[in-house]
PDB file of C-alpha atoms in Angstrom:
ATOM      1  CA  MET U 380      -0.004  -0.002  -0.039  1.00 50.00           C
ATOM      2  CA  LYS U 381       2.778   2.370   0.809  1.00 55.00           C
ATOM      3  CA  PRO U 382       4.534   2.342  -2.576  1.00 59.00           C
ATOM      4  CA  GLU U 383       1.009   2.798  -4.239  1.00 61.00           C
ATOM      5  CA  LYS U 384       0.470   5.830  -2.037  1.00 60.00           C
ATOM      6  CA  ASN U 385       3.814   7.375  -2.902  1.00 63.00           C
ATOM      7  CA  LYS U 386       3.202   6.791  -6.553  1.00 62.00           C
ATOM      8  CA  LYS U 387      -0.158   8.656  -6.427  1.00 62.00           C
ATOM      9  CA  LYS U 388       1.418  11.436  -4.565  1.00 61.00           C
ATOM     10  CA  ARG U 389       4.144  11.713  -7.214  1.00 64.00           C
ATOM     11  CA  SER U 390       1.615  11.679 -10.010  1.00 64.00           C
ATOM     12  CA  TYR U 391      -0.437  14.299  -8.116  1.00 61.00           C
ATOM     13  CA  ASN U 392       2.636  16.599  -7.687  1.00 71.00           C
ATOM     14  CA  ARG U 393       3.606  16.122 -11.428  1.00 74.00           C
ATOM     15  CA  SER U 394      -0.039  17.100 -12.363  1.00 76.00           C
ATOM     16  CA  GLU U 395       0.119  20.151 -10.114  1.00 77.00           C
ATOM     17  CA  SER U 396       3.440  21.275 -11.579  1.00 81.00           C
ATOM     18  CA  ILE U 397       2.275  20.951 -15.136  1.00 84.00           C
ATOM     19  CA  GLU U 398      -0.834  23.194 -14.181  1.00 83.00           C
ATOM     20  CA  CYS U 399       1.416  25.769 -12.606  1.00 83.00           C
ATOM     21  CA  TRP U 400       3.630  25.909 -15.672  1.00 87.00           C
ATOM     22  CA  LEU U 401       0.521  26.305 -17.956  1.00 88.00           C
ATOM     23  CA  MET U 402      -0.712  29.167 -15.878  1.00 87.00           C
ATOM     24  CA  LEU U 403       2.712  30.842 -16.019  1.00 87.00           C
ATOM     25  CA  ALA U 404       3.343  30.232 -19.642  1.00 90.00           C
ATOM     26  CA  PRO U 405       1.580  33.296 -21.144  1.00 89.00           C
ATOM     27  CA  PHE U 406       3.497  35.584 -18.757  1.00 88.00           C
ATOM     28  CA  LEU U 407       6.754  33.911 -19.297  1.00 90.00           C
ATOM     29  CA  ALA U 408       6.255  34.043 -23.116  1.00 92.00           C
ATOM     30  CA  PHE U 409       5.731  37.870 -22.912  1.00 90.00           C
ATOM     31  CA  PHE U 410       8.507  38.341 -20.305  1.00 88.00           C
ATOM     32  CA  VAL U 411      11.029  36.446 -22.528  1.00 90.00           C
ATOM     33  CA  LEU U 412       9.945  38.143 -25.709  1.00 90.00           C
ATOM     34  CA  PHE U 413       9.708  41.713 -24.524  1.00 88.00           C
ATOM     35  CA  THR U 414      12.203  41.731 -21.534  1.00 85.00           C
ATOM     36  CA  VAL U 415      14.825  39.059 -21.627  1.00 88.00           C
ATOM     37  CA  ILE U 416      15.520  39.205 -25.448  1.00 90.00           C
ATOM     38  CA  PRO U 417      15.822  43.046 -25.673  1.00 87.00           C
ATOM     39  CA  VAL U 418      18.201  43.042 -22.667  1.00 85.00           C
ATOM     40  CA  LEU U 419      20.258  40.298 -24.285  1.00 88.00           C
ATOM     41  CA  ILE U 420      20.333  42.193 -27.610  1.00 89.00           C
ATOM     42  CA  SER U 421      21.244  45.476 -26.176  1.00 87.00           C
ATOM     43  CA  LEU U 422      24.430  44.111 -24.643  1.00 88.00           C
ATOM     44  CA  PRO U 423      26.186  43.667 -28.097  1.00 91.00           C
ATOM     45  CA  VAL U 424      24.386  46.727 -29.555  1.00 92.00           C
ATOM     46  CA  GLY U 425      26.325  48.874 -27.129  1.00 91.00           C
ATOM     47  CA  PHE U 426      29.535  48.121 -29.140  1.00 94.00           C
ATOM     48  CA  THR U 427      28.049  49.365 -32.317  1.00 93.00           C
ATOM     49  CA  ASP U 428      26.863  52.488 -34.051  1.00 92.00           C
ATOM     50  CA  PHE U 429      23.108  51.772 -34.788  1.00 90.00           C
ATOM     51  CA  ASP U 430      20.512  54.305 -35.825  1.00 86.00           C
ATOM     52  CA  MET U 431      17.618  51.720 -36.473  1.00 84.00           C
ATOM     53  CA  ILE U 432      17.766  52.432 -40.190  1.00 85.00           C
ATOM     54  CA  ASN U 433      21.206  51.142 -41.196  1.00 86.00           C
ATOM     55  CA  MET U 434      22.792  47.899 -40.247  1.00 89.00           C
ATOM     56  CA  PRO U 435      24.808  48.084 -36.964  1.00 89.00           C
ATOM     57  CA  HIS U 436      28.443  49.121 -37.536  1.00 90.00           C
ATOM     58  CA  PHE U 437      30.864  47.631 -34.969  1.00 92.00           C
ATOM     59  CA  THR U 438      32.879  50.434 -33.132  1.00 90.00           C
ATOM     60  CA  GLY U 439      34.459  48.552 -30.192  1.00 88.00           C
ATOM     61  CA  LEU U 440      34.634  50.436 -26.945  1.00 91.00           C
ATOM     62  CA  SER U 441      34.217  53.921 -28.460  1.00 93.00           C
ATOM     63  CA  ASN U 442      30.674  54.471 -27.019  1.00 93.00           C
ATOM     64  CA  PHE U 443      31.901  53.666 -23.638  1.00 92.00           C
ATOM     65  CA  LYS U 444      34.976  55.808 -23.980  1.00 92.00           C
ATOM     66  CA  ASN U 445      32.827  58.778 -25.201  1.00 92.00           C
ATOM     67  CA  LEU U 446      30.544  58.217 -22.196  1.00 90.00           C
ATOM     68  CA  PHE U 447      33.145  58.709 -19.497  1.00 90.00           C
ATOM     69  CA  LEU U 448      35.647  60.982 -21.442  1.00 91.00           C
ATOM     70  CA  SER U 449      33.671  63.243 -23.604  1.00 89.00           C
ATOM     71  CA  ASP U 450      30.009  63.236 -22.479  1.00 91.00           C
ATOM     72  CA  ARG U 451      29.675  66.097 -19.842  1.00 91.00           C
ATOM     73  CA  ILE U 452      25.948  65.616 -19.508  1.00 92.00           C
ATOM     74  CA  PHE U 453      26.357  61.843 -18.708  1.00 92.00           C
ATOM     75  CA  ILE U 454      28.876  62.574 -15.964  1.00 91.00           C
ATOM     76  CA  ARG U 455      26.288  65.070 -14.512  1.00 90.00           C
ATOM     77  CA  SER U 456      23.515  62.594 -14.868  1.00 91.00           C
ATOM     78  CA  ILE U 457      25.566  60.085 -12.747  1.00 90.00           C
ATOM     79  CA  ARG U 458      25.805  62.718  -9.838  1.00 89.00           C
ATOM     80  CA  THR U 459      22.082  63.375 -10.212  1.00 90.00           C
ATOM     81  CA  THR U 460      21.240  59.568 -10.153  1.00 89.00           C
ATOM     82  CA  LEU U 461      23.387  58.977  -7.105  1.00 87.00           C
ATOM     83  CA  ILE U 462      21.622  61.845  -5.288  1.00 87.00           C
ATOM     84  CA  PHE U 463      18.303  60.312  -6.275  1.00 82.00           C
ATOM     85  CA  ALA U 464      19.459  56.814  -5.137  1.00 82.00           C
ATOM     86  CA  ILE U 465      20.874  58.049  -1.818  1.00 82.00           C
ATOM     87  CA  PHE U 466      17.735  60.020  -0.984  1.00 80.00           C
ATOM     88  CA  SER U 467      14.852  58.237  -2.481  1.00 77.00           C
ATOM     89  CA  GLY U 468      16.112  54.613  -2.152  1.00 77.00           C
ATOM     90  CA  PRO U 469      16.794  54.341   1.732  1.00 81.00           C
ATOM     91  CA  VAL U 470      14.223  56.975   2.710  1.00 82.00           C
ATOM     92  CA  SER U 471      11.560  55.249   0.650  1.00 80.00           C
ATOM     93  CA  TYR U 472      12.542  51.780   1.909  1.00 82.00           C
ATOM     94  CA  VAL U 473      12.174  52.852   5.627  1.00 84.00           C
ATOM     95  CA  LEU U 474       8.955  54.770   4.754  1.00 83.00           C
ATOM     96  CA  CYS U 475       7.386  51.576   3.190  1.00 82.00           C
ATOM     97  CA  PHE U 476       8.396  49.465   6.112  1.00 84.00           C
ATOM     98  CA  MET U 477       7.174  51.899   8.748  1.00 85.00           C
ATOM     99  CA  LEU U 478       3.811  52.408   6.929  1.00 84.00           C
ATOM    100  CA  ALA U 479       3.441  48.624   6.486  1.00 84.00           C
ATOM    101  CA  TRP U 480       4.046  48.208  10.213  1.00 83.00           C
ATOM    102  CA  LEU U 481       1.626  50.864  11.245  1.00 85.00           C
ATOM    103  CA  ILE U 482      -1.128  49.608   8.958  1.00 84.00           C
ATOM    104  CA  ASN U 483      -0.617  46.006  10.315  1.00 81.00           C
ATOM    105  CA  GLU U 484      -1.563  47.268  13.819  1.00 79.00           C
ATOM    106  CA  LEU U 485      -4.970  48.673  12.480  1.00 83.00           C
ATOM    107  CA  PRO U 486      -8.269  46.674  12.453  1.00 82.00           C
ATOM    108  CA  LYS U 487      -8.808  44.396   9.594  1.00 79.00           C
ATOM    109  CA  ARG U 488     -11.184  46.724   7.511  1.00 79.00           C
ATOM    110  CA  LEU U 489      -8.946  49.665   8.128  1.00 83.00           C
ATOM    111  CA  LYS U 490      -5.878  47.641   6.888  1.00 81.00           C
ATOM    112  CA  THR U 491      -7.493  47.122   3.595  1.00 82.00           C
ATOM    113  CA  VAL U 492      -8.602  50.808   3.125  1.00 83.00           C
ATOM    114  CA  PHE U 493      -5.107  52.209   4.199  1.00 81.00           C
ATOM    115  CA  THR U 494      -3.223  49.810   1.933  1.00 80.00           C
ATOM    116  CA  LEU U 495      -5.297  50.860  -0.869  1.00 78.00           C
ATOM    117  CA  ILE U 496      -4.731  54.529  -0.065  1.00 78.00           C
ATOM    118  CA  PHE U 497      -0.904  54.227   0.066  1.00 75.00           C
ATOM    119  CA  TYR U 498      -0.719  51.845  -2.998  1.00 75.00           C
ATOM    120  CA  ILE U 499      -2.844  54.128  -5.257  1.00 72.00           C
ATOM    121  CA  PRO U 500       0.060  56.583  -6.003  1.00 67.00           C
ATOM    122  CA  SER U 501       2.081  53.900  -7.605  1.00 67.00           C
ATOM    123  CA  MET U 502      -0.655  53.277 -10.169  1.00 66.00           C
ATOM    124  CA  ALA U 503      -2.088  56.682 -10.851  1.00 65.00           C
ATOM    125  CA  SER U 504      -0.551  59.394 -13.148  1.00 64.00           C
ATOM    126  CA  VAL U 505      -0.901  62.406 -10.868  1.00 71.00           C
ATOM    127  CA  TYR U 506       1.653  64.744 -12.237  1.00 79.00           C
ATOM    128  CA  THR U 507      -0.925  67.413 -13.142  1.00 80.00           C
ATOM    129  CA  VAL U 508      -1.885  67.506  -9.491  1.00 83.00           C
ATOM    130  CA  TRP U 509       1.785  68.024  -8.508  1.00 85.00           C
ATOM    131  CA  GLN U 510       2.252  70.623 -11.196  1.00 87.00           C
ATOM    132  CA  LEU U 511      -0.637  72.580  -9.719  1.00 87.00           C
ATOM    133  CA  ILE U 512       0.747  72.200  -6.138  1.00 89.00           C
ATOM    134  CA  PHE U 513       4.338  73.514  -7.208  1.00 90.00           C
ATOM    135  CA  SER U 514       3.007  76.052  -9.812  1.00 89.00           C
ATOM    136  CA  GLY U 515       5.313  78.928 -10.142  1.00 86.00           C
ATOM    137  CA  ASP U 516       2.783  81.665  -9.844  1.00 85.00           C
ATOM    138  CA  GLN U 517       1.108  82.985  -6.655  1.00 84.00           C
ATOM    139  CA  TYR U 518      -1.826  80.712  -6.990  1.00 86.00           C
ATOM    140  CA  GLY U 519       0.226  77.539  -6.642  1.00 88.00           C
ATOM    141  CA  TYR U 520      -0.568  75.826  -3.423  1.00 90.00           C
ATOM    142  CA  VAL U 521       2.934  75.791  -2.021  1.00 92.00           C
ATOM    143  CA  ASN U 522       3.678  79.346  -2.947  1.00 92.00           C
ATOM    144  CA  SER U 523       0.307  80.437  -1.689  1.00 91.00           C
ATOM    145  CA  VAL U 524       0.734  78.803   1.766  1.00 92.00           C
ATOM    146  CA  LEU U 525       4.345  79.966   2.273  1.00 92.00           C
ATOM    147  CA  MET U 526       3.367  83.559   1.182  1.00 91.00           C
ATOM    148  CA  ASP U 527       0.445  83.468   3.596  1.00 90.00           C
ATOM    149  CA  LEU U 528       2.723  82.373   6.466  1.00 90.00           C
ATOM    150  CA  GLY U 529       5.194  85.198   5.576  1.00 88.00           C
ATOM    151  CA  ILE U 530       8.002  82.663   4.794  1.00 88.00           C
ATOM    152  CA  LEU U 531       8.214  83.903   1.087  1.00 85.00           C
ATOM    153  CA  THR U 532       7.699  87.441  -0.267  1.00 87.00           C
ATOM    154  CA  SER U 533       7.383  86.403  -3.833  1.00 87.00           C
ATOM    155  CA  ALA U 534       6.372  83.212  -5.818  1.00 88.00           C
ATOM    156  CA  ARG U 535       9.213  80.649  -6.451  1.00 90.00           C
ATOM    157  CA  GLN U 536       9.592  78.838  -9.715  1.00 92.00           C
ATOM    158  CA  TRP U 537       9.739  75.432  -8.231  1.00 91.00           C
ATOM    159  CA  LEU U 538       9.631  73.515 -11.549  1.00 90.00           C
ATOM    160  CA  THR U 539      11.787  75.568 -13.688  1.00 89.00           C
ATOM    161  CA  ASP U 540      14.487  77.018 -11.264  1.00 90.00           C
ATOM    162  CA  SER U 541      17.461  74.603 -11.146  1.00 88.00           C
ATOM    163  CA  ARG U 542      17.864  75.360  -7.423  1.00 90.00           C
ATOM    164  CA  TYR U 543      14.539  73.612  -6.587  1.00 90.00           C
ATOM    165  CA  ILE U 544      13.973  71.169  -9.394  1.00 91.00           C
ATOM    166  CA  LEU U 545      15.816  68.073  -7.897  1.00 89.00           C
ATOM    167  CA  PHE U 546      14.267  68.646  -4.444  1.00 89.00           C
ATOM    168  CA  VAL U 547      10.697  68.717  -6.017  1.00 90.00           C
ATOM    169  CA  VAL U 548      11.330  65.624  -8.198  1.00 89.00           C
ATOM    170  CA  ILE U 549      12.728  63.613  -5.310  1.00 87.00           C
ATOM    171  CA  LEU U 550       9.684  64.484  -3.076  1.00 87.00           C
ATOM    172  CA  VAL U 551       7.294  63.353  -5.785  1.00 86.00           C
ATOM    173  CA  GLN U 552       9.324  60.185  -6.474  1.00 82.00           C
ATOM    174  CA  LEU U 553       9.126  59.385  -2.763  1.00 80.00           C
ATOM    175  CA  TRP U 554       5.265  59.720  -2.727  1.00 79.00           C
ATOM    176  CA  ILE U 555       4.989  57.668  -5.830  1.00 77.00           C
ATOM    177  CA  SER U 556       7.499  54.898  -4.780  1.00 72.00           C
ATOM    178  CA  LEU U 557       4.947  53.010  -2.550  1.00 70.00           C
ATOM    179  CA  GLY U 558       4.616  50.092  -4.916  1.00 68.00           C
ATOM    180  CA  ALA U 559       5.420  46.379  -5.071  1.00 68.00           C
ATOM    181  CA  GLY U 560       7.936  46.758  -2.021  1.00 71.00           C
ATOM    182  CA  PHE U 561       5.259  48.161   0.064  1.00 76.00           C
ATOM    183  CA  LEU U 562       2.948  45.276  -0.825  1.00 79.00           C
ATOM    184  CA  ALA U 563       5.661  42.668  -0.166  1.00 79.00           C
ATOM    185  CA  LEU U 564       6.230  44.134   3.264  1.00 82.00           C
ATOM    186  CA  ARG U 565       2.528  44.192   4.027  1.00 81.00           C
ATOM    187  CA  ALA U 566       2.330  40.631   3.011  1.00 81.00           C
ATOM    188  CA  GLY U 567       5.388  39.842   5.161  1.00 82.00           C
ATOM    189  CA  PHE U 568       3.714  41.134   8.308  1.00 82.00           C
ATOM    190  CA  GLN U 569       0.535  39.190   7.627  1.00 80.00           C
ATOM    191  CA  ASN U 570       2.596  35.969   7.267  1.00 79.00           C
ATOM    192  CA  ILE U 571       4.471  36.098  10.512  1.00 81.00           C
ATOM    193  CA  ASP U 572       3.681  33.106  12.807  1.00 80.00           C
ATOM    194  CA  LYS U 573       1.779  34.599  15.804  1.00 79.00           C
ATOM    195  CA  SER U 574       3.264  31.853  18.043  1.00 84.00           C
ATOM    196  CA  LEU U 575       6.607  33.574  17.753  1.00 83.00           C
ATOM    197  CA  TYR U 576       5.241  36.473  19.701  1.00 82.00           C
ATOM    198  CA  GLU U 577       4.003  34.235  22.320  1.00 81.00           C
ATOM    199  CA  ALA U 578       7.275  32.632  22.582  1.00 84.00           C
ATOM    200  CA  GLY U 579       9.005  35.912  22.757  1.00 82.00           C
ATOM    201  CA  ALA U 580       6.755  37.023  25.571  1.00 82.00           C
ATOM    202  CA  VAL U 581       7.853  33.878  27.544  1.00 82.00           C
ATOM    203  CA  GLU U 582      11.451  34.709  26.929  1.00 80.00           C
ATOM    204  CA  GLY U 583      11.066  38.205  28.265  1.00 80.00           C
ATOM    205  CA  ILE U 584      10.234  40.530  25.335  1.00 80.00           C
ATOM    206  CA  LYS U 585       7.922  43.147  26.835  1.00 77.00           C
ATOM    207  CA  SER U 586       7.569  46.173  24.375  1.00 80.00           C
ATOM    208  CA  ARG U 587       6.335  46.425  20.703  1.00 78.00           C
ATOM    209  CA  TRP U 588       9.759  47.869  19.864  1.00 80.00           C
ATOM    210  CA  GLN U 589      11.583  44.759  21.072  1.00 83.00           C
ATOM    211  CA  GLU U 590       9.112  42.604  19.145  1.00 83.00           C
ATOM    212  CA  LEU U 591       9.823  44.467  16.080  1.00 81.00           C
ATOM    213  CA  VAL U 592      13.678  44.142  16.422  1.00 82.00           C
ATOM    214  CA  TYR U 593      13.937  40.629  17.776  1.00 84.00           C
ATOM    215  CA  ILE U 594      11.030  38.935  16.067  1.00 85.00           C
ATOM    216  CA  THR U 595       9.278  40.806  13.228  1.00 83.00           C
ATOM    217  CA  ILE U 596      12.475  41.970  11.244  1.00 82.00           C
ATOM    218  CA  PRO U 597      14.220  38.461  11.419  1.00 83.00           C
ATOM    219  CA  ALA U 598      10.979  36.873  10.307  1.00 83.00           C
ATOM    220  CA  MET U 599      10.628  39.163   7.274  1.00 81.00           C
ATOM    221  CA  LYS U 600      14.123  38.778   5.771  1.00 79.00           C
ATOM    222  CA  PRO U 601      12.911  37.439   2.337  1.00 80.00           C
ATOM    223  CA  GLN U 602      10.240  40.229   2.033  1.00 79.00           C
ATOM    224  CA  MET U 603      12.600  42.838   3.089  1.00 80.00           C
ATOM    225  CA  LEU U 604      15.219  41.709   0.592  1.00 79.00           C
ATOM    226  CA  PHE U 605      12.632  41.752  -2.166  1.00 79.00           C
ATOM    227  CA  ALA U 606      11.626  45.225  -1.195  1.00 78.00           C
ATOM    228  CA  ALA U 607      15.136  46.320  -1.147  1.00 78.00           C
ATOM    229  CA  VAL U 608      15.814  45.153  -4.588  1.00 77.00           C
ATOM    230  CA  MET U 609      12.583  46.960  -5.886  1.00 78.00           C
ATOM    231  CA  GLN U 610      13.647  50.171  -4.238  1.00 76.00           C
ATOM    232  CA  ILE U 611      17.171  49.906  -5.763  1.00 76.00           C
ATOM    233  CA  VAL U 612      15.776  49.355  -9.218  1.00 79.00           C
ATOM    234  CA  ALA U 613      13.272  52.330  -8.777  1.00 79.00           C
ATOM    235  CA  ALA U 614      15.900  54.688  -7.395  1.00 79.00           C
ATOM    236  CA  PHE U 615      18.532  53.981 -10.217  1.00 82.00           C
ATOM    237  CA  THR U 616      15.887  53.991 -12.995  1.00 81.00           C
ATOM    238  CA  ALA U 617      14.221  57.214 -12.000  1.00 82.00           C
ATOM    239  CA  ASP U 618      13.254  59.023 -15.119  1.00 85.00           C
ATOM    240  CA  ILE U 619       9.446  59.482 -15.785  1.00 84.00           C
ATOM    241  CA  VAL U 620       8.816  61.612 -12.773  1.00 84.00           C
ATOM    242  CA  GLY U 621      11.302  64.107 -13.852  1.00 85.00           C
ATOM    243  CA  ARG U 622      10.351  64.144 -17.457  1.00 87.00           C
ATOM    244  CA  ASN U 623       6.590  64.510 -16.625  1.00 86.00           C
ATOM    245  CA  LEU U 624       6.985  67.038 -13.823  1.00 86.00           C
ATOM    246  CA  VAL U 625       9.645  69.471 -14.882  1.00 87.00           C
ATOM    247  CA  GLY U 626       9.863  68.725 -18.633  1.00 85.00           C
ATOM    248  CA  PHE U 627      12.505  67.303 -20.991  1.00 86.00           C
ATOM    249  CA  PRO U 628      15.256  68.437 -20.823  1.00 86.00           C
ATOM    250  CA  SER U 629      14.827  70.001 -17.352  1.00 88.00           C
ATOM    251  CA  THR U 630      16.534  73.392 -16.745  1.00 89.00           C
ATOM    252  CA  ASP U 631      20.252  73.049 -16.651  1.00 89.00           C
ATOM    253  CA  TYR U 632      19.780  69.396 -16.781  1.00 90.00           C
ATOM    254  CA  ALA U 633      19.010  69.524 -13.066  1.00 89.00           C
ATOM    255  CA  ALA U 634      16.704  66.327 -13.074  1.00 89.00           C
ATOM    256  CA  HIS U 635      18.585  64.514 -15.893  1.00 91.00           C
ATOM    257  CA  THR U 636      19.278  60.990 -14.609  1.00 91.00           C
ATOM    258  CA  VAL U 637      21.235  58.208 -16.266  1.00 91.00           C
ATOM    259  CA  MET U 638      18.025  56.781 -17.474  1.00 91.00           C
ATOM    260  CA  THR U 639      16.830  60.012 -18.894  1.00 93.00           C
ATOM    261  CA  HIS U 640      20.160  60.199 -20.800  1.00 93.00           C
ATOM    262  CA  ALA U 641      19.502  56.716 -22.262  1.00 92.00           C
ATOM    263  CA  TYR U 642      15.960  57.898 -23.175  1.00 92.00           C
ATOM    264  CA  ASP U 643      17.416  60.883 -24.854  1.00 93.00           C
ATOM    265  CA  TYR U 644      19.803  59.001 -27.050  1.00 93.00           C
ATOM    266  CA  GLY U 645      17.547  55.983 -27.631  1.00 91.00           C
ATOM    267  CA  TRP U 646      14.027  57.689 -28.404  1.00 89.00           C
ATOM    268  CA  VAL U 647      14.861  61.189 -29.317  1.00 92.00           C
ATOM    269  CA  ARG U 648      18.279  60.867 -31.274  1.00 91.00           C
ATOM    270  CA  TYR U 649      17.781  57.210 -32.294  1.00 91.00           C
ATOM    271  CA  GLU U 650      21.456  56.491 -31.424  1.00 92.00           C
ATOM    272  CA  MET U 651      20.706  53.021 -30.183  1.00 91.00           C
ATOM    273  CA  GLY U 652      24.335  51.864 -29.836  1.00 93.00           C
ATOM    274  CA  TYR U 653      25.150  54.791 -27.616  1.00 93.00           C
ATOM    275  CA  SER U 654      21.848  54.330 -25.643  1.00 93.00           C
ATOM    276  CA  SER U 655      22.577  50.579 -25.180  1.00 93.00           C
ATOM    277  CA  ALA U 656      26.088  51.432 -23.877  1.00 93.00           C
ATOM    278  CA  ILE U 657      24.469  53.781 -21.187  1.00 94.00           C
ATOM    279  CA  CYS U 658      22.002  51.030 -20.241  1.00 91.00           C
ATOM    280  CA  THR U 659      24.877  48.519 -19.933  1.00 91.00           C
ATOM    281  CA  VAL U 660      26.669  50.729 -17.544  1.00 91.00           C
ATOM    282  CA  LEU U 661      23.525  51.178 -15.557  1.00 89.00           C
ATOM    283  CA  PHE U 662      22.749  47.510 -15.482  1.00 88.00           C
ATOM    284  CA  LEU U 663      26.241  46.719 -14.203  1.00 90.00           C
ATOM    285  CA  VAL U 664      26.096  49.225 -11.445  1.00 88.00           C
ATOM    286  CA  MET U 665      22.519  48.002 -10.379  1.00 85.00           C
ATOM    287  CA  TYR U 666      23.752  44.409 -10.449  1.00 86.00           C
ATOM    288  CA  GLY U 667      26.719  45.285  -8.207  1.00 87.00           C
ATOM    289  CA  VAL U 668      24.576  47.251  -5.624  1.00 83.00           C
ATOM    290  CA  ASN U 669      21.923  44.300  -5.529  1.00 79.00           C
ATOM    291  CA  LYS U 670      24.779  41.726  -4.948  1.00 83.00           C
ATOM    292  CA  LEU U 671      26.083  44.029  -2.085  1.00 83.00           C
ATOM    293  CA  ILE U 672      22.598  44.410  -0.478  1.00 76.00           C
ATOM    294  CA  THR U 673      21.915  40.625  -0.815  1.00 75.00           C
ATOM    295  CA  ARG U 674      25.513  39.823   0.888  1.00 78.00           C
ATOM    296  CA  VAL U 675      24.752  42.264   3.689  1.00 75.00           C
ATOM    297  CA  LEU U 676      21.460  40.866   4.483  1.00 68.00           C
ATOM    298  CA  ALA U 677      22.730  37.347   4.207  1.00 67.00           C
ATOM    299  CA  GLU U 678      25.595  38.180   6.710  1.00 64.00           C
ATOM    300  CA  GLU U 679      23.158  39.749   9.094  1.00 59.00           C
ATOM    301  CA  ASP U 680      21.078  36.483   8.792  1.00 57.00           C
ATOM    302  CA  GLN U 681      24.205  34.371   9.860  1.00 57.00           C
ATOM    303  CA  VAL U 682      24.937  36.570  12.916  1.00 52.00           C
TER     304      VAL U 682
END
């Protein structure tokens, strides 16, 4: 009887696996066709001169040499991207975690409502609202409030003055960044085994802060790693917020990131070889940072 039971179990597992692969097949087909293949093609295209009309012409490392030795705007975009990554990445990550934690403490119905409220910004195109808030005339909400409070004596050009552009774009990026990482952390809080808290209470854990440090965070390592990767990707590929909010190109290239530079050469100038070289550099940097974050979290896990 025992071998027969094992045989049935193996047959059931095989059938279940086939069903799973069939359900994943449409997504996998589109993912491979529109993501994996273009990424693989862009790597060799970075070593060519390709304008999408004529055949690619091999140029060796000239695109990469021009990027670092002759392209002043690219060097400036690296600085802007790093500022973006430093401010929007860690801050957004901590913000996602704290919001997910606070929402997890609410009653069940309020959890759903507040999760929806904080996730909506990542789905909606709300740039018109932000342009109204930071409008450069006296009727813009920020200018109006600050002038009423006596902080400003005249309206500031938040979206066209290079002194303020980067600050405004980072602020809006933070507000919009509550996306997949936030949902992963919310799911992580939901899946923690409640018996861990009971065991912690027996061991002497008394405050919610101790529960967070000694039980919640160690139990959520996989979700926290996923959220960290998503925030790194979002921080290094920031582009759309700047183009929609302060225009393209922004004043004095104040909001010009590496991704914006790739868009400029790829979809405005149609210099696909140069654009692919930019994307290759960005990919290598993101891969390195992701490996670093993964190693740091793995080492913490072993301590």
